[in-house]
PDB file of C-alpha atoms in Angstrom:
ATOM      1  CA  PRO A 418     104.483  87.782 106.357  1.00  0.00           C
ATOM      2  CA  SER A 419     104.294  85.350 109.233  1.00  0.00           C
ATOM      3  CA  GLU A 420     107.856  84.204 108.588  1.00  0.00           C
ATOM      4  CA  CYS A 421     110.557  86.849 108.340  1.00  0.00           C
ATOM      5  CA  SER A 422     114.200  86.341 107.462  1.00  0.00           C
ATOM      6  CA  ILE A 423     117.414  88.214 106.850  1.00  0.00           C
ATOM      7  CA  GLU A 424     119.018  86.858 103.671  1.00  0.00           C
ATOM      8  CA  THR A 425     121.985  89.186 103.168  1.00  0.00           C
ATOM      9  CA  PHE A 426     123.872  92.006 104.826  1.00  0.00           C
ATOM     10  CA  ALA A 427     126.693  94.456 104.160  1.00  0.00           C
ATOM     11  CA  VAL A 428     128.781  96.644 106.438  1.00  0.00           C
ATOM     12  CA  GLN A 429     129.146 100.203 105.189  1.00  0.00           C
ATOM     13  CA  ASN A 430     132.341 102.239 105.581  1.00  0.00           C
ATOM     14  CA  ASN A 431     130.737 104.132 108.475  1.00  0.00           C
ATOM     15  CA  GLY A 432     130.280 100.831 110.357  1.00  0.00           C
ATOM     16  CA  LYS A 433     126.507 100.731 109.863  1.00  0.00           C
ATOM     17  CA  LEU A 434     124.961  97.415 108.848  1.00  0.00           C
ATOM     18  CA  VAL A 435     122.533  97.127 105.918  1.00  0.00           C
ATOM     19  CA  ILE A 436     120.290  94.059 106.201  1.00  0.00           C
ATOM     20  CA  ALA A 437     117.883  92.709 103.596  1.00  0.00           C
ATOM     21  CA  GLY A 438     115.559  89.755 103.199  1.00  0.00           C
ATOM     22  CA  ASN A 439     111.876  89.116 103.814  1.00  0.00           C
ATOM     23  CA  PHE A 440     110.574  91.601 106.386  1.00  0.00           C
ATOM     24  CA  PHE A 441     108.289  94.568 105.924  1.00  0.00           C
ATOM     25  CA  GLU A 442     108.822  96.456 109.159  1.00  0.00           C
ATOM     26  CA  MET A 443     111.339  97.025 111.884  1.00  0.00           C
ATOM     27  CA  ASN A 444     110.528  98.570 115.260  1.00  0.00           C
ATOM     28  CA  GLY A 445     107.014  99.191 113.981  1.00  0.00           C
ATOM     29  CA  LEU A 446     108.191 101.201 110.967  1.00  0.00           C
ATOM     30  CA  GLY A 447     107.814 100.033 107.365  1.00  0.00           C
ATOM     31  CA  CYS A 448     111.097  99.222 105.654  1.00  0.00           C
ATOM     32  CA  GLY A 449     110.196  97.060 102.646  1.00  0.00           C
ATOM     33  CA  ASN A 450     112.677  94.192 103.087  1.00  0.00           C
ATOM     34  CA  ILE A 451     115.760  96.358 103.608  1.00  0.00           C
ATOM     35  CA  ALA A 452     116.963  98.357 106.601  1.00  0.00           C
ATOM     36  CA  ARG A 453     120.104  99.798 108.156  1.00  0.00           C
ATOM     37  CA  LEU A 454     121.244  99.419 111.726  1.00  0.00           C
ATOM     38  CA  ASN A 455     123.367 101.993 113.518  1.00  0.00           C
ATOM     39  CA  THR A 456     126.662 100.870 115.060  1.00  0.00           C
ATOM     40  CA  ASP A 457     124.875 100.361 118.405  1.00  0.00           C
ATOM     41  CA  GLY A 458     122.342  98.013 116.736  1.00  0.00           C
ATOM     42  CA  SER A 459     119.455 100.472 116.750  1.00  0.00           C
ATOM     43  CA  PHE A 460     117.243 100.989 113.679  1.00  0.00           C
ATOM     44  CA  ASP A 461     118.472 103.815 111.409  1.00  0.00           C
ATOM     45  CA  ASP A 462     115.300 105.556 110.247  1.00  0.00           C
ATOM     46  CA  THR A 463     117.264 107.807 107.838  1.00  0.00           C
ATOM     47  CA  PHE A 464     117.874 104.846 105.485  1.00  0.00           C
ATOM     48  CA  ASN A 465     115.311 103.896 102.806  1.00  0.00           C
ATOM     49  CA  ARG A 466     112.670 106.372 103.914  1.00  0.00           C
ATOM     50  CA  HIS A 467     110.277 105.159 101.211  1.00  0.00           C
ATOM     51  CA  LYS A 468     108.599 101.834 100.467  1.00  0.00           C
ATOM     52  CA  GLY A 469     111.579  99.570  99.717  1.00  0.00           C
ATOM     53  CA  SER A 470     111.034  96.458  97.621  1.00  0.00           C
ATOM     54  CA  ASN A 471     107.668  94.802  97.076  1.00  0.00           C
ATOM     55  CA  GLY A 472     109.202  91.333  97.438  1.00  0.00           C
ATOM     56  CA  GLY A 473     112.111  89.484  98.980  1.00  0.00           C
ATOM     57  CA  VAL A 474     115.734  90.621  98.685  1.00  0.00           C
ATOM     58  CA  TYR A 475     118.009  87.556  98.538  1.00  0.00           C
ATOM     59  CA  THR A 476     121.404  89.046  97.775  1.00  0.00           C
ATOM     60  CA  GLY A 477     123.237  92.320  98.043  1.00  0.00           C
ATOM     61  CA  LYS A 478     126.647  93.734  97.349  1.00  0.00           C
ATOM     62  CA  ARG A 479     128.156  96.964  98.640  1.00  0.00           C
ATOM     63  CA  LEU A 480     130.149  98.722  95.942  1.00  0.00           C
ATOM     64  CA  ALA A 481     133.373 100.670  96.450  1.00  0.00           C
ATOM     65  CA  ASN A 482     131.439 103.932  95.997  1.00  0.00           C
ATOM     66  CA  GLU A 483     129.072 102.871  98.843  1.00  0.00           C
ATOM     67  CA  LYS A 484     126.152 102.203  96.491  1.00  0.00           C
ATOM     68  CA  ILE A 485     124.378  98.893  97.030  1.00  0.00           C
ATOM     69  CA  LEU A 486     123.297  96.319  94.438  1.00  0.00           C
ATOM     70  CA  ILE A 487     120.357  94.143  95.451  1.00  0.00           C
ATOM     71  CA  GLY A 488     118.726  91.158  93.821  1.00  0.00           C
ATOM     72  CA  GLY A 489     115.779  88.996  94.673  1.00  0.00           C
ATOM     73  CA  GLU A 490     112.154  88.497  93.774  1.00  0.00           C
ATOM     74  CA  PHE A 491     110.596  91.944  93.403  1.00  0.00           C
ATOM     75  CA  SER A 492     109.182  94.121  90.642  1.00  0.00           C
ATOM     76  CA  LYS A 493     109.518  97.528  92.283  1.00  0.00           C
ATOM     77  CA  PHE A 494     111.800  99.401  94.641  1.00  0.00           C
ATOM     78  CA  ASN A 495     110.430 102.641  96.099  1.00  0.00           C
ATOM     79  CA  ASN A 496     107.661 102.411  93.477  1.00  0.00           C
ATOM     80  CA  GLU A 497     110.235 102.416  90.643  1.00  0.00           C
ATOM     81  CA  SER A 498     110.311  99.523  88.173  1.00  0.00           C
ATOM     82  CA  ALA A 499     113.124  97.182  89.204  1.00  0.00           C
ATOM     83  CA  SER A 500     112.529  93.630  88.037  1.00  0.00           C
ATOM     84  CA  ASN A 501     114.509  91.551  90.528  1.00  0.00           C
ATOM     85  CA  ILE A 502     117.598  93.791  90.520  1.00  0.00           C
ATOM     86  CA  ALA A 503     118.308  97.386  91.535  1.00  0.00           C
ATOM     87  CA  ARG A 504     121.082  99.690  92.642  1.00  0.00           C
ATOM     88  CA  LEU A 505     120.580 101.911  95.649  1.00  0.00           C
ATOM     89  CA  THR A 506     122.399 104.962  96.932  1.00  0.00           C
ATOM     90  CA  LYS A 507     124.309 104.591 100.181  1.00  0.00           C
ATOM     91  CA  ASP A 508     121.209 105.916 101.965  1.00  0.00           C
ATOM     92  CA  GLY A 509     118.867 103.344 100.440  1.00  0.00           C
ATOM     93  CA  ASP A 510     117.248 105.434  97.726  1.00  0.00           C
ATOM     94  CA  PHE A 511     116.622 103.951  94.271  1.00  0.00           C
ATOM     95  CA  ASP A 512     119.414 104.835  91.802  1.00  0.00           C
ATOM     96  CA  PRO A 513     117.811 105.460  88.375  1.00  0.00           C
ATOM     97  CA  ALA A 514     121.253 105.690  86.694  1.00  0.00           C
ATOM     98  CA  PHE A 515     121.511 101.877  86.891  1.00  0.00           C
ATOM     99  CA  LYS A 516     119.634 100.864  83.730  1.00  0.00           C
ATOM    100  CA  VAL A 517     118.203  97.347  84.046  1.00  0.00           C
ATOM    101  CA  GLY A 518     115.309  97.847  81.634  1.00  0.00           C
ATOM    102  CA  SER A 519     112.940  94.917  82.136  1.00  0.00           C
ATOM    103  CA  GLY A 520     115.491  93.207  84.421  1.00  0.00           C
ATOM    104  CA  THR A 521     115.297  89.440  84.825  1.00  0.00           C
ATOM    105  CA  ASN A 522     112.299  87.200  84.294  1.00  0.00           C
ATOM    106  CA  GLY A 523     113.065  85.249  87.474  1.00  0.00           C
ATOM    107  CA  LYS A 524     114.742  85.396  90.865  1.00  0.00           C
ATOM    108  CA  VAL A 525     118.255  86.770  91.443  1.00  0.00           C
ATOM    109  CA  TYR A 526     120.122  84.939  94.211  1.00  0.00           C
ATOM    110  CA  ALA A 527     123.726  85.994  93.599  1.00  0.00           C
ATOM    111  CA  ILE A 528     125.609  89.163  92.700  1.00  0.00           C
ATOM    112  CA  GLU A 529     129.370  89.544  92.328  1.00  0.00           C
ATOM    113  CA  VAL A 530     131.340  92.546  91.159  1.00  0.00           C
ATOM    114  CA  LEU A 531     134.331  91.499  89.069  1.00  0.00           C
ATOM    115  CA  PRO A 532     137.739  93.219  89.190  1.00  0.00           C
ATOM    116  CA  SER A 533     136.893  94.772  85.791  1.00  0.00           C
ATOM    117  CA  GLY A 534     133.878  96.516  87.363  1.00  0.00           C
ATOM    118  CA  LYS A 535     131.437  94.327  85.455  1.00  0.00           C
ATOM    119  CA  ILE A 536     128.724  92.610  87.474  1.00  0.00           C
ATOM    120  CA  LEU A 537     127.709  88.939  87.467  1.00  0.00           C
ATOM    121  CA  ILE A 538     124.172  88.076  88.466  1.00  0.00           C
ATOM    122  CA  GLY A 539     122.920  84.566  88.972  1.00  0.00           C
ATOM    123  CA  GLY A 540     119.669  82.919  89.890  1.00  0.00           C
ATOM    124  CA  SER A 541     116.730  81.294  88.205  1.00  0.00           C
ATOM    125  CA  PHE A 542     116.015  83.263  85.019  1.00  0.00           C
ATOM    126  CA  THR A 543     116.213  82.949  81.238  1.00  0.00           C
ATOM    127  CA  SER A 544     116.412  86.575  80.176  1.00  0.00           C
ATOM    128  CA  TYR A 545     117.781  89.950  81.226  1.00  0.00           C
ATOM    129  CA  ASN A 546     116.194  93.029  79.672  1.00  0.00           C
ATOM    130  CA  GLY A 547     114.963  90.898  76.756  1.00  0.00           C
ATOM    131  CA  ASN A 548     118.340  89.220  76.162  1.00  0.00           C
ATOM    132  CA  ALA A 549     118.430  85.420  76.380  1.00  0.00           C
ATOM    133  CA  CYS A 550     120.620  83.971  79.128  1.00  0.00           C
ATOM    134  CA  SER A 551     120.555  80.829  81.270  1.00  0.00           C
ATOM    135  CA  ASN A 552     120.575  81.624  84.991  1.00  0.00           C
ATOM    136  CA  ILE A 553     123.605  83.903  84.691  1.00  0.00           C
ATOM    137  CA  ALA A 554     124.273  87.272  83.089  1.00  0.00           C
ATOM    138  CA  ARG A 555     127.133  89.731  83.045  1.00  0.00           C
ATOM    139  CA  LEU A 556     126.256  93.400  83.244  1.00  0.00           C
ATOM    140  CA  CYS A 557     128.214  96.537  82.511  1.00  0.00           C
ATOM    141  CA  PRO A 558     128.719  98.842  85.521  1.00  0.00           C
ATOM    142  CA  ASP A 559     125.722 100.941  84.369  1.00  0.00           C
ATOM    143  CA  GLY A 560     123.379  97.919  84.343  1.00  0.00           C
ATOM    144  CA  HIS A 561     123.329  97.196  80.610  1.00  0.00           C
ATOM    145  CA  PHE A 562     123.580  93.565  79.454  1.00  0.00           C
ATOM    146  CA  ASP A 563     127.051  92.457  78.293  1.00  0.00           C
ATOM    147  CA  LYS A 564     126.308  90.544  75.083  1.00  0.00           C
ATOM    148  CA  SER A 565     129.882  89.207  74.854  1.00  0.00           C
ATOM    149  CA  PHE A 566     129.318  86.924  77.874  1.00  0.00           C
ATOM    150  CA  LYS A 567     128.030  83.526  76.670  1.00  0.00           C
ATOM    151  CA  THR A 568     128.243  81.187  79.691  1.00  0.00           C
ATOM    152  CA  THR A 569     125.127  79.127  80.536  1.00  0.00           C
ATOM    153  CA  PHE A 570     124.036  76.960  83.475  1.00  0.00           C
ATOM    154  CA  ASP A 571     121.255  74.354  83.417  1.00  0.00           C
ATOM    155  CA  GLY A 572     119.966  75.183  86.900  1.00  0.00           C
ATOM    156  CA  THR A 573     119.719  77.839  89.584  1.00  0.00           C
ATOM    157  CA  ILE A 574     122.822  79.755  90.644  1.00  0.00           C
ATOM    158  CA  ARG A 575     122.854  80.592  94.346  1.00  0.00           C
ATOM    159  CA  LYS A 576     126.331  81.969  95.093  1.00  0.00           C
ATOM    160  CA  PHE A 577     129.421  83.529  93.504  1.00  0.00           C
ATOM    161  CA  THR A 578     132.816  84.326  94.886  1.00  0.00           C
ATOM    162  CA  VAL A 579     136.049  85.483  93.253  1.00  0.00           C
ATOM    163  CA  ASP A 580     139.264  83.798  94.412  1.00  0.00           C
ATOM    164  CA  LYS A 581     142.697  85.407  94.765  1.00  0.00           C
ATOM    165  CA  ASN A 582     143.482  84.599  91.094  1.00  0.00           C
ATOM    166  CA  ASN A 583     140.274  86.358  89.923  1.00  0.00           C
ATOM    167  CA  ASN A 584     138.595  83.043  89.072  1.00  0.00           C
ATOM    168  CA  VAL A 585     134.837  83.013  89.648  1.00  0.00           C
ATOM    169  CA  LEU A 586     133.541  80.118  91.729  1.00  0.00           C
ATOM    170  CA  VAL A 587     129.852  79.313  91.284  1.00  0.00           C
ATOM    171  CA  GLY A 588     127.537  77.346  93.552  1.00  0.00           C
ATOM    172  CA  GLY A 589     123.962  76.264  93.038  1.00  0.00           C
ATOM    173  CA  ASP A 590     121.532  73.665  91.788  1.00  0.00           C
ATOM    174  CA  PHE A 591     122.983  72.817  88.382  1.00  0.00           C
ATOM    175  CA  THR A 592     124.669  69.862  86.690  1.00  0.00           C
ATOM    176  CA  LYS A 593     125.927  71.366  83.414  1.00  0.00           C
ATOM    177  CA  VAL A 594     127.838  74.478  82.398  1.00  0.00           C
ATOM    178  CA  ASN A 595     127.718  75.506  78.729  1.00  0.00           C
TER     179      ASN A 595
END
C-alpha cells in the first residue's frame, strides 16, 4: 500500500521487538504485516518466514508462553484460515492449536488476556465462530467461544486494559453497555 503503519508491538523475553500493522515488506523482503526486529534494530529474517496476514494487524498481545495473539482485518495468516484473529508461535508461525473456527465477522481492534487465562477480544463485529456477540467476546485459552460471557456494546471497542484490581477498562466508540 502507499500508506504503511505500525499499529501494535510487543517486546519478547529475548529483547526482540515484534511489530505489526499495515506493511507488506521490510528491507525489501515480504513480511505480511508483521515482522520482528533484533535488539540492534535490524530486521530478523528468521521470524514469520511465510506470507503473514493478508490484511492489516491492529492489535497484538504477547502471552506468558511467548506465543502471540493478533487481531485485525484479515482472513488468512500464512495461507491458513484466520478470520481476523490468530495465535502465532514465538517465531511467527501460525499456531493451529488455537481454534477460532470462522473467527469474527468484522475487525478486531483489542485483545486482553485476563488473569484467569481467558481472552477478551473487542472491535467491530457481531459474531465469533457463529456465536452472536456485540463487538466483544470472551474466549477460552484454546480459542473457543465462552458462551457464559453476555456483555454487549453498541459500538466499536478499540482498547482494553486490566487495572490492579483486575477490573477491565474498555475504550472505544460506544454509548451503551448491555
